[in-house]
Short mmCIF file of N, CA and C in Angstrom, two decimals:
data_model
loop_
_atom_site.label_atom_id
_atom_site.label_comp_id
_atom_site.label_asym_id
_atom_site.label_seq_id
_atom_site.Cartn_x
_atom_site.Cartn_y
_atom_site.Cartn_z
N MET A 185 163.46 0.96 123.37
CA MET A 185 162.47 2.00 123.19
C MET A 185 161.16 1.50 123.79
N ASP A 186 160.49 2.35 124.60
CA ASP A 186 159.24 1.91 125.19
C ASP A 186 158.09 1.99 124.18
N GLN A 187 156.98 1.33 124.51
CA GLN A 187 155.84 1.22 123.59
C GLN A 187 155.25 2.59 123.26
N THR A 188 155.20 3.52 124.23
CA THR A 188 154.65 4.85 123.98
C THR A 188 155.47 5.59 122.94
N ALA A 189 156.79 5.51 123.05
CA ALA A 189 157.65 6.18 122.07
C ALA A 189 157.49 5.56 120.69
N LEU A 190 157.38 4.24 120.63
CA LEU A 190 157.19 3.56 119.35
C LEU A 190 155.86 3.95 118.73
N ASP A 191 154.78 3.96 119.54
CA ASP A 191 153.47 4.35 119.04
C ASP A 191 153.49 5.78 118.51
N SER A 192 154.13 6.67 119.25
CA SER A 192 154.20 8.06 118.84
C SER A 192 154.97 8.22 117.54
N ARG A 193 156.10 7.52 117.42
CA ARG A 193 156.91 7.60 116.21
C ARG A 193 156.15 7.03 115.01
N THR A 194 155.47 5.92 115.20
CA THR A 194 154.71 5.30 114.12
C THR A 194 153.57 6.20 113.70
N ARG A 195 152.89 6.79 114.67
CA ARG A 195 151.78 7.69 114.36
C ARG A 195 152.25 8.87 113.54
N SER A 196 153.34 9.49 113.98
CA SER A 196 153.80 10.68 113.27
C SER A 196 154.35 10.33 111.90
N SER A 197 155.02 9.19 111.77
CA SER A 197 155.56 8.82 110.46
C SER A 197 154.45 8.43 109.50
N ALA A 198 153.33 7.96 110.03
CA ALA A 198 152.20 7.61 109.17
C ALA A 198 151.33 8.82 108.89
N GLY A 199 151.59 9.95 109.58
CA GLY A 199 150.85 11.18 109.33
C GLY A 199 149.42 11.15 109.83
N VAL A 200 149.16 10.47 110.94
CA VAL A 200 147.80 10.42 111.48
C VAL A 200 147.81 10.92 112.91
N ASP A 201 146.65 11.47 113.33
CA ASP A 201 146.56 11.90 114.72
C ASP A 201 146.28 10.69 115.60
N SER A 202 146.61 10.82 116.88
CA SER A 202 146.52 9.67 117.78
C SER A 202 145.10 9.18 117.98
N SER A 203 144.10 10.05 117.83
CA SER A 203 142.72 9.62 118.07
C SER A 203 142.26 8.61 117.03
N SER A 204 142.75 8.71 115.81
CA SER A 204 142.30 7.78 114.76
C SER A 204 143.26 6.61 114.57
N PHE A 205 144.43 6.67 115.17
CA PHE A 205 145.44 5.64 114.96
C PHE A 205 144.94 4.25 115.35
N GLU A 206 144.49 4.11 116.59
CA GLU A 206 144.04 2.80 117.06
C GLU A 206 142.82 2.33 116.29
N ASP A 207 141.91 3.25 115.96
CA ASP A 207 140.71 2.87 115.21
C ASP A 207 141.08 2.27 113.86
N LYS A 208 141.95 2.94 113.13
CA LYS A 208 142.31 2.46 111.80
C LYS A 208 143.14 1.19 111.87
N LEU A 209 144.01 1.08 112.84
CA LEU A 209 144.85 -0.11 112.97
C LEU A 209 144.01 -1.33 113.36
N SER A 210 143.06 -1.14 114.25
CA SER A 210 142.26 -2.28 114.72
C SER A 210 141.24 -2.73 113.68
N MET A 211 141.01 -1.94 112.65
CA MET A 211 140.04 -2.28 111.63
C MET A 211 140.53 -3.38 110.70
N LEU A 212 141.81 -3.64 110.68
CA LEU A 212 142.40 -4.43 109.61
C LEU A 212 143.01 -5.74 110.10
N GLY A 213 142.52 -6.87 109.56
CA GLY A 213 143.14 -8.17 109.81
C GLY A 213 144.26 -8.39 108.80
N ARG A 214 145.12 -9.35 109.04
CA ARG A 214 146.28 -9.59 108.16
C ARG A 214 145.85 -9.94 106.73
N PHE A 215 144.85 -10.82 106.56
CA PHE A 215 144.41 -11.16 105.21
C PHE A 215 143.77 -9.95 104.54
N GLU A 216 143.00 -9.18 105.30
CA GLU A 216 142.40 -7.96 104.74
C GLU A 216 143.49 -6.99 104.29
N GLU A 217 144.56 -6.92 105.06
CA GLU A 217 145.68 -6.05 104.71
C GLU A 217 146.28 -6.44 103.36
N VAL A 218 146.53 -7.72 103.14
CA VAL A 218 147.14 -8.13 101.87
C VAL A 218 146.15 -8.00 100.71
N VAL A 219 144.87 -8.17 100.99
CA VAL A 219 143.85 -7.95 99.94
C VAL A 219 143.83 -6.48 99.55
N LEU A 220 143.88 -5.58 100.52
CA LEU A 220 143.93 -4.15 100.22
C LEU A 220 145.19 -3.80 99.43
N LEU A 221 146.32 -4.36 99.83
CA LEU A 221 147.56 -4.11 99.10
C LEU A 221 147.46 -4.60 97.66
N ALA A 222 146.85 -5.76 97.46
CA ALA A 222 146.66 -6.29 96.11
C ALA A 222 145.73 -5.39 95.31
N ALA A 223 144.67 -4.90 95.94
CA ALA A 223 143.73 -4.00 95.26
C ALA A 223 144.41 -2.69 94.88
N ILE A 224 145.24 -2.16 95.76
CA ILE A 224 145.98 -0.93 95.46
C ILE A 224 146.92 -1.18 94.28
N ALA A 225 147.60 -2.32 94.29
CA ALA A 225 148.52 -2.65 93.20
C ALA A 225 147.79 -2.82 91.87
N CYS A 226 146.56 -3.30 91.90
CA CYS A 226 145.77 -3.48 90.67
C CYS A 226 145.31 -2.15 90.09
N GLY A 227 145.21 -1.13 90.93
CA GLY A 227 144.77 0.17 90.46
C GLY A 227 143.27 0.34 90.55
N PRO A 228 142.79 1.50 90.10
CA PRO A 228 141.35 1.79 90.19
C PRO A 228 140.52 0.82 89.36
N LYS A 229 139.31 0.63 89.79
CA LYS A 229 138.34 -0.21 89.07
C LYS A 229 138.83 -1.65 88.91
N ALA A 230 139.44 -2.18 89.96
CA ALA A 230 139.93 -3.56 89.92
C ALA A 230 138.78 -4.54 90.09
N THR A 231 138.87 -5.64 89.41
CA THR A 231 137.86 -6.70 89.57
C THR A 231 138.30 -7.66 90.67
N CYS A 232 137.36 -8.41 91.18
CA CYS A 232 137.67 -9.43 92.18
C CYS A 232 138.71 -10.40 91.63
N ASN A 233 138.53 -10.80 90.39
CA ASN A 233 139.45 -11.75 89.77
C ASN A 233 140.87 -11.18 89.66
N ALA A 234 140.98 -9.90 89.29
CA ALA A 234 142.30 -9.26 89.18
C ALA A 234 142.99 -9.20 90.55
N ILE A 235 142.23 -8.86 91.58
CA ILE A 235 142.78 -8.80 92.94
C ILE A 235 143.22 -10.18 93.39
N LEU A 236 142.39 -11.17 93.11
CA LEU A 236 142.70 -12.56 93.46
C LEU A 236 143.97 -13.04 92.76
N GLU A 237 144.10 -12.74 91.47
CA GLU A 237 145.29 -13.14 90.72
C GLU A 237 146.54 -12.45 91.26
N ARG A 238 146.45 -11.16 91.57
CA ARG A 238 147.61 -10.42 92.12
C ARG A 238 148.02 -11.03 93.46
N LEU A 239 147.05 -11.33 94.29
CA LEU A 239 147.32 -11.93 95.59
C LEU A 239 148.05 -13.26 95.43
N GLU A 240 147.57 -14.09 94.52
CA GLU A 240 148.20 -15.39 94.29
C GLU A 240 149.60 -15.25 93.72
N GLN A 241 149.80 -14.31 92.78
CA GLN A 241 151.11 -14.10 92.16
C GLN A 241 152.14 -13.66 93.18
N ARG A 242 151.78 -12.72 94.03
CA ARG A 242 152.75 -12.11 94.93
C ARG A 242 152.95 -12.87 96.24
N THR A 243 151.92 -13.60 96.69
CA THR A 243 152.02 -14.24 98.00
C THR A 243 151.91 -15.75 97.97
N GLY A 244 151.38 -16.29 96.90
CA GLY A 244 151.14 -17.72 96.84
C GLY A 244 149.86 -18.14 97.55
N ILE A 245 149.18 -17.17 98.16
CA ILE A 245 147.91 -17.45 98.85
C ILE A 245 146.85 -17.73 97.80
N GLN A 246 146.19 -18.86 97.94
CA GLN A 246 145.11 -19.22 97.01
C GLN A 246 143.79 -19.23 97.76
N ARG A 247 142.85 -18.47 97.26
CA ARG A 247 141.51 -18.40 97.83
C ARG A 247 140.50 -18.51 96.71
N THR A 248 139.29 -18.89 97.04
CA THR A 248 138.22 -18.95 96.05
C THR A 248 137.66 -17.55 95.82
N GLN A 249 136.93 -17.39 94.72
CA GLN A 249 136.29 -16.10 94.48
C GLN A 249 135.26 -15.80 95.56
N THR A 250 134.61 -16.83 96.08
CA THR A 250 133.63 -16.63 97.15
C THR A 250 134.31 -16.05 98.39
N THR A 251 135.45 -16.61 98.77
CA THR A 251 136.21 -16.09 99.91
C THR A 251 136.64 -14.65 99.66
N MET A 252 137.10 -14.38 98.44
CA MET A 252 137.55 -13.03 98.11
C MET A 252 136.38 -12.05 98.16
N HIS A 253 135.23 -12.43 97.62
CA HIS A 253 134.06 -11.54 97.67
C HIS A 253 133.62 -11.28 99.11
N THR A 254 133.69 -12.30 99.95
CA THR A 254 133.35 -12.14 101.37
C THR A 254 134.29 -11.13 102.02
N THR A 255 135.57 -11.24 101.75
CA THR A 255 136.56 -10.31 102.31
C THR A 255 136.34 -8.91 101.77
N LEU A 256 136.10 -8.78 100.46
CA LEU A 256 135.85 -7.47 99.87
C LEU A 256 134.58 -6.84 100.42
N ASP A 257 133.55 -7.65 100.66
CA ASP A 257 132.31 -7.14 101.29
C ASP A 257 132.59 -6.63 102.69
N ARG A 258 133.40 -7.38 103.46
CA ARG A 258 133.76 -6.97 104.82
C ARG A 258 134.54 -5.65 104.79
N LEU A 259 135.48 -5.52 103.84
CA LEU A 259 136.25 -4.28 103.71
C LEU A 259 135.35 -3.13 103.31
N SER A 260 134.36 -3.41 102.48
CA SER A 260 133.41 -2.38 102.06
C SER A 260 132.58 -1.89 103.25
N LYS A 261 132.12 -2.81 104.10
CA LYS A 261 131.34 -2.44 105.28
C LYS A 261 132.16 -1.61 106.25
N LYS A 262 133.46 -1.82 106.26
CA LYS A 262 134.37 -1.05 107.12
C LYS A 262 134.72 0.30 106.49
N GLY A 263 134.31 0.52 105.24
CA GLY A 263 134.61 1.78 104.56
C GLY A 263 136.01 1.84 103.99
N LEU A 264 136.66 0.69 103.83
CA LEU A 264 138.04 0.67 103.36
C LEU A 264 138.15 0.43 101.86
N ILE A 265 137.06 -0.03 101.26
CA ILE A 265 137.03 -0.26 99.82
C ILE A 265 135.61 0.09 99.35
N HIS A 266 135.51 0.57 98.12
CA HIS A 266 134.21 0.94 97.55
C HIS A 266 134.01 0.14 96.28
N SER A 267 132.79 -0.35 96.08
CA SER A 267 132.52 -1.11 94.86
C SER A 267 131.41 -0.46 94.06
N THR A 268 131.52 -0.61 92.75
CA THR A 268 130.49 -0.16 91.82
C THR A 268 130.28 -1.27 90.80
N MET A 269 129.15 -1.21 90.14
CA MET A 269 128.89 -2.17 89.08
C MET A 269 129.28 -1.53 87.75
N GLU A 270 129.91 -2.32 86.91
CA GLU A 270 130.32 -1.88 85.58
C GLU A 270 129.08 -1.40 84.82
N CYS A 271 129.23 -0.29 84.09
CA CYS A 271 128.09 0.29 83.36
C CYS A 271 127.57 -0.63 82.27
N ALA A 272 128.43 -1.09 81.41
CA ALA A 272 128.00 -1.90 80.27
C ALA A 272 128.26 -3.37 80.53
N SER A 273 127.32 -4.19 80.13
CA SER A 273 127.54 -5.63 80.28
C SER A 273 128.34 -6.14 79.09
N SER A 274 129.06 -7.18 79.32
CA SER A 274 129.92 -7.76 78.29
C SER A 274 129.29 -9.04 77.76
N SER A 275 129.30 -9.20 76.46
CA SER A 275 128.73 -10.41 75.88
C SER A 275 129.54 -11.64 76.27
N ARG A 276 130.84 -11.48 76.50
CA ARG A 276 131.66 -12.64 76.86
C ARG A 276 131.36 -13.12 78.28
N ARG A 277 130.70 -12.29 79.08
CA ARG A 277 130.29 -12.69 80.43
C ARG A 277 128.81 -13.07 80.47
N GLY A 278 128.22 -13.30 79.32
CA GLY A 278 126.81 -13.67 79.29
C GLY A 278 125.89 -12.54 79.68
N GLY A 279 126.32 -11.31 79.45
CA GLY A 279 125.50 -10.14 79.77
C GLY A 279 125.58 -9.69 81.22
N ARG A 280 126.40 -10.35 82.03
CA ARG A 280 126.53 -9.97 83.44
C ARG A 280 127.52 -8.83 83.59
N ARG A 281 127.18 -7.90 84.46
CA ARG A 281 128.09 -6.78 84.73
C ARG A 281 129.10 -7.20 85.79
N ARG A 282 130.29 -6.59 85.71
CA ARG A 282 131.34 -6.88 86.70
C ARG A 282 131.25 -5.89 87.85
N ARG A 283 131.67 -6.35 89.01
CA ARG A 283 131.78 -5.48 90.19
C ARG A 283 133.21 -4.97 90.23
N LEU A 284 133.36 -3.65 90.32
CA LEU A 284 134.67 -3.00 90.30
C LEU A 284 134.97 -2.41 91.67
N PHE A 285 136.23 -2.51 92.10
CA PHE A 285 136.62 -2.10 93.45
C PHE A 285 137.68 -0.99 93.41
N ASP A 286 137.49 -0.02 94.30
CA ASP A 286 138.46 1.05 94.51
C ASP A 286 138.75 1.15 96.01
N VAL A 287 140.02 1.26 96.37
CA VAL A 287 140.40 1.42 97.78
C VAL A 287 140.12 2.86 98.17
N THR A 288 139.47 3.06 99.31
CA THR A 288 139.14 4.40 99.79
C THR A 288 140.36 5.03 100.47
N THR A 289 140.24 6.31 100.80
CA THR A 289 141.31 7.00 101.53
C THR A 289 141.54 6.33 102.88
N ASP A 290 140.46 5.97 103.57
CA ASP A 290 140.61 5.27 104.85
C ASP A 290 141.30 3.92 104.67
N GLY A 291 141.01 3.25 103.56
CA GLY A 291 141.67 1.98 103.26
C GLY A 291 143.16 2.15 103.08
N ARG A 292 143.54 3.17 102.30
CA ARG A 292 144.97 3.46 102.10
C ARG A 292 145.63 3.84 103.42
N ASP A 293 144.95 4.69 104.21
CA ASP A 293 145.50 5.10 105.50
C ASP A 293 145.73 3.89 106.41
N SER A 294 144.75 2.99 106.45
CA SER A 294 144.87 1.80 107.30
C SER A 294 146.07 0.94 106.90
N VAL A 295 146.25 0.76 105.60
CA VAL A 295 147.39 -0.04 105.12
C VAL A 295 148.70 0.67 105.45
N GLU A 296 148.76 1.98 105.21
CA GLU A 296 149.99 2.72 105.51
C GLU A 296 150.35 2.62 106.99
N ILE A 297 149.36 2.75 107.85
CA ILE A 297 149.60 2.65 109.29
C ILE A 297 150.12 1.26 109.65
N SER A 298 149.45 0.25 109.15
CA SER A 298 149.83 -1.13 109.46
C SER A 298 151.23 -1.46 108.94
N VAL A 299 151.50 -1.11 107.69
CA VAL A 299 152.82 -1.37 107.10
C VAL A 299 153.90 -0.58 107.85
N GLY A 300 153.59 0.67 108.20
CA GLY A 300 154.55 1.49 108.95
C GLY A 300 154.87 0.89 110.31
N LEU A 301 153.85 0.39 110.98
CA LEU A 301 154.05 -0.22 112.29
C LEU A 301 154.90 -1.48 112.18
N ILE A 302 154.57 -2.36 111.25
CA ILE A 302 155.32 -3.61 111.08
C ILE A 302 156.76 -3.32 110.66
N THR A 303 156.94 -2.39 109.72
CA THR A 303 158.28 -2.03 109.26
C THR A 303 159.11 -1.46 110.41
N GLY A 304 158.51 -0.57 111.19
CA GLY A 304 159.22 0.02 112.33
C GLY A 304 159.62 -1.02 113.35
N MET A 305 158.71 -1.93 113.64
CA MET A 305 159.02 -2.97 114.62
C MET A 305 160.06 -3.94 114.07
N ALA A 306 160.00 -4.24 112.77
CA ALA A 306 160.99 -5.13 112.15
C ALA A 306 162.38 -4.49 112.19
N LYS A 307 162.44 -3.18 111.97
CA LYS A 307 163.73 -2.47 112.07
C LYS A 307 164.26 -2.53 113.49
N ASP A 308 163.36 -2.28 114.46
CA ASP A 308 163.77 -2.34 115.87
C ASP A 308 164.28 -3.72 116.25
N ALA A 309 163.73 -4.75 115.63
CA ALA A 309 164.14 -6.14 115.92
C ALA A 309 165.37 -6.55 115.13
N GLY A 310 165.86 -5.67 114.25
CA GLY A 310 167.03 -5.98 113.45
C GLY A 310 166.75 -6.87 112.25
N LEU A 311 165.49 -6.97 111.87
CA LEU A 311 165.13 -7.82 110.72
C LEU A 311 165.18 -7.07 109.40
N VAL A 312 165.16 -5.75 109.46
CA VAL A 312 165.19 -4.92 108.25
C VAL A 312 166.26 -3.86 108.43
N GLU A 313 167.13 -3.72 107.44
CA GLU A 313 168.17 -2.70 107.48
C GLU A 313 168.00 -1.77 106.29
N GLU A 314 167.82 -0.49 106.55
CA GLU A 314 167.75 0.51 105.49
C GLU A 314 166.95 0.05 104.28
N GLY A 315 165.74 -0.43 104.53
CA GLY A 315 164.86 -0.83 103.44
C GLY A 315 165.15 -2.20 102.86
N LYS A 316 166.10 -2.94 103.43
CA LYS A 316 166.43 -4.27 102.92
C LYS A 316 165.96 -5.32 103.91
N ASN A 317 165.43 -6.40 103.40
CA ASN A 317 165.02 -7.53 104.22
C ASN A 317 166.21 -8.47 104.34
N ARG A 318 166.50 -8.88 105.54
CA ARG A 318 167.65 -9.76 105.77
C ARG A 318 167.55 -11.08 105.02
N ALA A 319 166.33 -11.58 104.87
CA ALA A 319 166.13 -12.87 104.22
C ALA A 319 166.39 -12.81 102.72
N ALA A 320 166.36 -11.63 102.15
CA ALA A 320 166.54 -11.49 100.69
C ALA A 320 167.97 -11.68 100.27
#
């Protein structure tokens, strides 16, 4: 299958028009992709610590909170994640409010496009059969 046919199939399966496909795909680095996936898995109003723990549990990737905040800030600047400050401060945190993160629609779209592209290419390469990973 040529690259144009693959791009077209991936675009249509991801439900995006071709004008935004390259923009959304190029916005996302591999680490940013797994951070977004971890944030989606954590659900709305996820904390940096919750995202970090999910990432470590599922991937074994260990990063500091500083690294995670830097990545979350970068995703926020790209419009892929939105952060708010918790309304009430907690006495167990010494009165400090927590920063809460929600993945935006563009963030979800970017992840869906990226995962769709990788999955499609893995199927074409014979690495994935009907939703199963050969290594499993």
